[in-house]
Short mmCIF file of C-alpha atoms in Angstrom, two decimals:
data_model
loop_
_atom_site.label_atom_id
_atom_site.label_comp_id
_atom_site.label_asym_id
_atom_site.label_seq_id
_atom_site.Cartn_x
_atom_site.Cartn_y
_atom_site.Cartn_z
CA MET M 889 3.26 10.07 9.43
CA ALA M 890 2.80 13.49 10.48
CA LEU M 891 0.21 15.81 8.88
CA LYS M 892 3.02 18.25 8.09
CA ASP M 893 4.46 15.72 5.66
CA PHE M 894 1.53 16.42 3.22
CA GLU M 895 2.49 20.20 3.30
CA ILE M 896 5.83 19.27 1.78
CA HIS M 897 5.68 19.22 -2.00
CA ASP M 898 9.48 18.58 -2.64
CA PRO M 899 9.87 14.79 -3.32
CA TRP M 900 13.58 14.97 -2.52
CA ILE M 901 12.87 16.12 1.03
CA LEU M 902 10.23 13.54 1.42
CA LEU M 903 12.56 10.85 0.18
CA GLU M 904 14.97 11.88 2.92
CA ARG M 905 12.29 11.70 5.35
CA VAL M 906 11.47 8.06 4.24
CA LYS M 907 15.21 7.20 4.51
CA ALA M 908 15.34 8.69 8.08
CA ILE M 909 12.09 6.93 9.13
CA LEU M 910 13.38 3.52 7.95
CA LYS M 911 16.85 4.10 9.61
CA GLU M 912 15.12 5.13 12.92
CA GLY M 913 13.14 1.93 12.77
CA GLU M 914 16.34 -0.10 12.66
CA GLU M 915 17.96 1.83 15.57
CA ASN M 916 14.84 1.65 17.66
CA LYS M 917 13.48 -1.76 16.51
CA TRP M 918 10.07 -0.06 16.11
CA GLU M 919 8.21 -1.73 13.14
CA GLY M 920 5.66 0.98 12.79
CA ASN M 921 8.10 3.01 10.78
CA THR M 922 7.78 0.88 7.69
CA ARG M 923 4.01 1.67 7.51
CA GLU M 924 4.71 5.24 7.86
CA ALA M 925 7.47 5.11 5.12
CA MET M 926 5.10 3.24 2.67
CA ASN M 927 2.44 5.90 3.18
CA LEU M 928 4.80 8.58 2.43
CA LEU M 929 5.84 6.75 -0.67
CA ILE M 930 2.29 7.09 -2.09
CA TRP M 931 2.63 10.90 -1.59
CA ILE M 932 6.09 10.92 -3.24
CA SER M 933 4.97 8.96 -6.24
CA GLU M 934 2.48 11.65 -6.79
CA LEU M 935 5.04 14.37 -6.63
CA LEU M 936 7.72 12.83 -8.79
CA THR M 937 7.89 14.03 -12.36
CA GLU M 938 9.15 12.03 -15.28
CA GLU M 939 12.10 14.36 -15.16
CA ASP M 940 12.78 13.61 -11.51
CA LYS M 941 12.70 9.86 -12.26
CA SER M 942 15.33 10.17 -14.96
CA LYS M 943 17.83 11.78 -12.62
CA PRO M 944 20.64 9.87 -11.44
CA LYS M 945 19.79 11.21 -7.93
CA PHE M 946 16.50 9.35 -8.04
CA ALA M 947 18.34 6.09 -9.00
CA GLU M 948 20.56 6.54 -6.02
CA TYR M 949 17.59 7.09 -3.71
CA LYS M 950 16.04 3.87 -5.02
CA LYS M 951 19.23 2.00 -4.30
CA GLU M 952 19.38 3.38 -0.79
CA LEU M 953 15.59 2.58 -0.35
CA ARG M 954 16.33 -1.08 -1.50
CA ASP M 955 19.09 -1.48 1.13
CA LEU M 956 16.82 -0.01 3.94
CA PHE M 957 13.95 -2.24 2.81
CA ASN M 958 16.39 -5.14 3.33
CA LEU M 959 17.38 -4.29 6.91
CA PRO M 960 16.28 -7.18 9.18
CA VAL M 961 13.72 -5.13 11.04
CA THR M 962 12.36 -3.40 8.09
CA LYS M 963 11.98 -6.80 6.31
CA LYS M 964 10.14 -8.15 9.20
CA SER M 965 7.77 -5.05 9.41
CA PHE M 966 7.40 -5.06 5.49
CA HIS M 967 6.44 -8.84 5.75
CA HIS M 968 3.80 -7.94 8.40
CA TYR M 969 2.45 -5.26 5.94
CA VAL M 970 2.00 -7.88 3.33
CA ILE M 971 0.31 -10.12 5.93
CA TRP M 972 -2.09 -7.38 6.71
CA CYS M 973 -3.00 -6.91 3.17
CA ASP M 974 -3.78 -10.64 2.99
CA THR M 975 -5.78 -10.43 6.18
CA TYR M 976 -8.00 -7.58 4.86
CA VAL M 977 -8.36 -9.59 1.64
CA GLY M 978 -9.48 -12.57 3.60
CA ARG M 979 -12.15 -10.19 5.15
CA GLY M 980 -13.08 -8.71 1.84
CA ARG M 981 -16.65 -10.11 1.38
CA MET M 982 -17.59 -7.84 4.27
CA GLU M 983 -15.69 -4.93 5.78
CA GLY M 984 -12.08 -5.47 4.66
CA TYR M 985 -12.11 -5.09 0.84
CA GLU M 986 -11.25 -1.32 0.72
CA ARG M 987 -8.48 -1.65 3.20
CA ALA M 988 -7.11 -4.52 1.08
CA CYS M 989 -7.24 -2.32 -1.90
CA VAL M 990 -5.18 0.47 -0.05
CA TYR M 991 -2.58 -1.97 1.15
CA ARG M 992 -2.34 -3.74 -2.30
CA SER M 993 -2.02 -0.15 -4.04
CA THR M 994 0.72 0.85 -1.61
CA LEU M 995 2.59 -2.46 -2.28
CA GLN M 996 2.28 -2.02 -6.18
CA ILE M 997 3.51 1.65 -5.90
CA LEU M 998 6.56 0.56 -4.03
CA ASN M 999 7.17 -2.09 -6.71
CA ASP M 1000 6.44 0.11 -9.66
CA HIS M 1001 8.33 3.38 -8.58
CA PHE M 1002 10.81 2.55 -5.75
CA VAL M 1003 11.89 -0.87 -4.96
CA PRO M 1004 10.81 -3.90 -6.98
CA TRP M 1005 9.68 -6.71 -4.99
CA GLU M 1006 12.34 -8.86 -6.45
CA GLU M 1007 14.85 -6.75 -4.72
CA ILE M 1008 13.64 -7.29 -1.21
CA ASN M 1009 15.01 -10.30 0.29
CA LEU M 1010 11.94 -12.01 1.35
CA PRO M 1011 11.28 -15.50 0.40
CA HIS M 1012 8.38 -16.10 -1.97
CA LEU M 1013 7.37 -12.31 -1.84
CA VAL M 1014 6.46 -12.22 -5.62
CA GLU M 1015 4.52 -15.60 -5.29
CA ASP M 1016 2.74 -14.15 -2.21
CA MET M 1017 1.59 -11.14 -4.13
CA GLU M 1018 0.50 -13.30 -6.88
CA LEU M 1019 -1.60 -15.32 -4.46
CA ILE M 1020 -3.05 -12.22 -2.99
CA ASP M 1021 -4.20 -11.08 -6.40
CA ASP M 1022 -5.86 -14.67 -6.98
CA ASP M 1023 -7.60 -14.10 -3.51
CA ILE M 1024 -8.69 -10.68 -4.41
CA ARG M 1025 -10.18 -12.03 -7.69
CA GLU M 1026 -11.93 -14.66 -5.68
CA VAL M 1027 -13.22 -12.41 -2.90
CA ALA M 1028 -14.36 -9.81 -5.52
CA GLU M 1029 -17.29 -12.15 -6.47
CA ASP M 1030 -19.02 -10.91 -3.29
CA ALA M 1031 -17.18 -7.87 -2.01
CA PRO M 1032 -19.02 -4.82 -1.52
CA PRO M 1033 -18.29 -2.57 -4.60
CA ILE M 1034 -16.24 0.69 -4.16
CA ARG M 1035 -17.82 3.36 -5.88
CA GLU M 1036 -15.82 5.40 -8.41
CA HIS M 1037 -15.96 8.61 -6.31
CA GLU M 1038 -14.59 6.62 -3.26
CA ILE M 1039 -11.43 5.45 -5.06
CA PRO M 1040 -8.61 7.84 -3.99
CA ASP M 1041 -7.20 10.19 -6.36
CA TRP M 1042 -3.61 8.68 -6.07
CA VAL M 1043 -4.74 5.23 -7.35
CA PRO M 1044 -3.79 4.48 -11.01
CA ASP M 1045 -6.24 3.09 -13.40
CA SER M 1046 -4.09 -0.06 -13.67
CA HIS M 1047 -4.85 -1.03 -10.15
CA TRP M 1048 -7.77 -3.21 -11.26
CA TRP M 1049 -8.60 -4.46 -7.67
CA TRP M 1050 -10.47 -1.36 -6.72
CA ARG M 1051 -12.99 -1.92 -9.55
CA ALA M 1052 -12.98 -5.74 -9.34
CA PRO M 1053 -16.15 -6.34 -7.17
CA LYS M 1054 -18.64 -8.14 -9.42
CA LYS M 1055 -21.72 -6.97 -7.67
CA GLN M 1056 -21.64 -3.24 -8.58
CA ASP M 1057 -25.35 -2.94 -8.37
CA MET M 1058 -25.28 -3.90 -4.64
CA SER M 1059 -27.70 -1.64 -2.74
CA GLU M 1060 -26.22 1.05 -0.47
CA ALA M 1061 -27.98 -0.62 2.53
CA GLU M 1062 -26.05 -3.99 1.89
CA ARG M 1063 -22.77 -2.02 1.25
CA TRP M 1064 -23.16 -0.21 4.45
CA TYR M 1065 -24.01 -3.46 6.40
CA ARG M 1066 -21.18 -5.37 4.90
CA ARG M 1067 -18.65 -2.52 5.52
CA HIS M 1068 -19.71 -2.07 9.21
CA TYR M 1069 -20.39 -5.72 9.94
CA GLU M 1070 -17.91 -5.99 12.91
CA GLU M 1071 -19.30 -2.95 14.51
CA LEU M 1072 -22.76 -4.39 14.42
CA GLU M 1073 -22.04 -7.97 15.79
CA PRO M 1074 -22.48 -8.35 19.53
#
């Protein structure tokens, strides 16, 4: 995703960009496009007004996005995106928790605003997301907390996983160690 994309404040232009990115991925078999599209969807969800969401034009975009997310290469890349979320959850007691939250929130934004998971033809996607949530709850017992000021502005309050770590009183030194664990190990 280019930095210039964040200079665009028209959700309709950005939705066209997402469609082009996903179509390009199909033509070039380049899986990184799905990640780029997912990141743009976060920005678009911030720009869309309730009026925009009620327009027939938006319903048509959602249908087109559903079709694009069901293209073989996009599904494969999207499945890898879900796997990366799960991988970061697995590393959540150390440095992976915050990245897991970013992936999980992005997946939720896709589901809530653009393409419900049930409409993506990936076996067990909904169940996989439920398992990821169960794993987040388990990992949150020991995960380094994310301080309120560190939670991105685009994250809705309903995304509970950002505030799930139980050890909110963890020292800054311990948080730092856990978040930089891989860098410190020989």
